[in-house]
């Protein structure tokens, strides 16, 4: 008996591009489960007795990418615990270490579909994150100091990964600068055209 592998869509883009916002809309409209690597890391940071709490907080505050052994295990555990079969993996893979770790641990176990790339200018991203901080996100990285580091990590480490997938013809790019409603209109078209 062959068991179908879970379908995976990676969701990438700059900090504050609107990945989480669009993922929750996709979940409402299509049968996907949203797993945000950042959310899973923040949960693990706050979990009592976590051996990684301090390390994760240091990485998050400084906009650095946590070693993949931690993040990939959190993702795999969350996938298993959900019992679901379609996942939006938001904010991962963010650098070469993430991608290599995923390929070692997960790629054989899943049915990778494509990368959703929410493309958004730096100024808009920063403005959205600062706005989110002012609205009480409680995030320790929605401040200008952390944002400079997050943007630098995005440009140096994450964009090359998006370019790698682009070279393989696996990226669906969306202009993420319009309002959330308009962006979702484009997202919907891509999901429908992809058979979801
Ligand atoms: N298209 C949009 N237009 C204006 N504001 C938006 C748009 N999409 C999201 N926002 C707002 O911008 C902020 C960041 O959005 P969101 O959390 O979805 O981004 P993200 O890409 O998941 O960020 P991060 O990578 O930092 O977790 C939120 O306050 C959200 O309400
Ligand atoms: N693959 C990842 C994803 C996230 N992080 C860390 O979490 C921070 C916040 O991520 P968001 O996606 O919620 O913005 C990010 O700046 C990293 O420090 C990570 O290490 N690896």
Tab-separated table of N, CA and C and ligand atoms in Angstrom, residues 36-39 41-42 59-60 63-66 71 91-92 94 98 139 141 150, ligand 2:
chain	number	residue	atom	x	y	z
A	36	UNK	N	4.753	28.150	10.799
A	36	UNK	CA	5.743	29.223	10.718
A	36	UNK	C	6.969	28.812	11.529
A	37	UNK	N	8.125	28.774	10.858
A	37	UNK	CA	9.363	28.394	11.560
A	37	UNK	C	9.629	29.375	12.699
A	38	UNK	N	9.387	30.673	12.444
A	38	UNK	CA	9.600	31.680	13.486
A	38	UNK	C	8.686	31.439	14.688
A	39	UNK	N	7.403	31.143	14.427
A	39	UNK	CA	6.464	30.879	15.540
A	39	UNK	C	6.916	29.659	16.345
A	41	UNK	N	9.909	28.501	16.660
A	41	UNK	CA	11.108	28.842	17.444
A	41	UNK	C	10.730	29.683	18.662
A	42	UNK	N	9.797	30.635	18.475
A	42	UNK	CA	9.380	31.463	19.630
A	42	UNK	C	8.699	30.603	20.697
A	59	UNK	N	19.577	34.406	18.885
A	59	UNK	CA	19.517	34.400	17.414
A	59	UNK	C	18.398	35.317	16.924
A	60	UNK	N	17.248	35.262	17.557
A	60	UNK	CA	16.100	36.061	17.086
A	60	UNK	C	16.396	37.549	17.235
A	63	UNK	N	18.681	38.680	14.607
A	63	UNK	CA	18.300	38.399	13.216
A	63	UNK	C	19.117	37.303	12.564
A	64	UNK	N	19.692	36.413	13.404
A	64	UNK	CA	20.510	35.324	12.846
A	64	UNK	C	19.641	34.072	12.689
A	65	UNK	N	20.108	33.161	11.868
A	65	UNK	CA	19.331	31.954	11.590
A	65	UNK	C	19.785	30.810	12.501
A	66	UNK	N	18.842	30.301	13.267
A	66	UNK	CA	19.096	29.223	14.234
A	66	UNK	C	19.556	27.966	13.474
A	71	UNK	N	15.526	23.778	14.124
A	71	UNK	CA	14.327	24.219	13.394
A	71	UNK	C	13.660	23.071	12.637
A	91	UNK	N	8.781	30.902	6.242
A	91	UNK	CA	10.047	31.362	6.810
A	91	UNK	C	11.122	30.302	6.846
A	92	UNK	N	11.056	29.376	5.959
A	92	UNK	CA	12.018	28.262	5.901
A	92	UNK	C	11.983	27.700	4.474
A	94	UNK	N	15.750	29.352	5.163
A	94	UNK	CA	16.184	30.743	5.212
A	94	UNK	C	17.652	30.943	4.857
A	98	UNK	N	19.812	25.750	6.461
A	98	UNK	CA	18.402	25.302	6.498
A	98	UNK	C	18.122	24.343	5.342
A	139	UNK	N	7.010	41.083	19.991
A	139	UNK	CA	8.210	40.442	19.452
A	139	UNK	C	9.451	41.243	19.828
A	141	UNK	N	12.068	41.379	18.220
A	141	UNK	CA	12.837	41.775	17.027
A	141	UNK	C	12.089	42.759	16.127
A	150	UNK	N	18.063	41.771	10.582
A	150	UNK	CA	17.197	40.803	9.874
A	150	UNK	C	17.246	41.048	8.365
B	2	LIG	N1	14.042	29.251	9.451
B	2	LIG	C1	14.112	30.186	10.435
B	2	LIG	C2	13.068	31.079	10.665
B	2	LIG	C3	13.197	32.019	11.654
B	2	LIG	N2	14.321	32.068	12.399
B	2	LIG	C4	14.513	33.069	13.467
B	2	LIG	O1	13.288	33.629	13.887
B	2	LIG	C5	13.268	35.022	13.576
B	2	LIG	C6	11.887	35.468	13.270
B	2	LIG	O2	11.405	34.772	12.122
B	2	LIG	P1	10.041	35.239	11.415
B	2	LIG	O3	9.901	34.372	10.212
B	2	LIG	O4	8.953	35.036	12.406
B	2	LIG	O5	10.241	36.679	11.072
B	2	LIG	C7	14.290	35.195	12.459
B	2	LIG	O6	14.799	36.511	12.340
B	2	LIG	C8	15.371	34.223	12.943
B	2	LIG	O7	16.121	34.749	14.000
B	2	LIG	C9	15.334	31.161	12.161
B	2	LIG	O8	16.376	31.192	12.839
B	2	LIG	N3	15.208	30.230	11.193
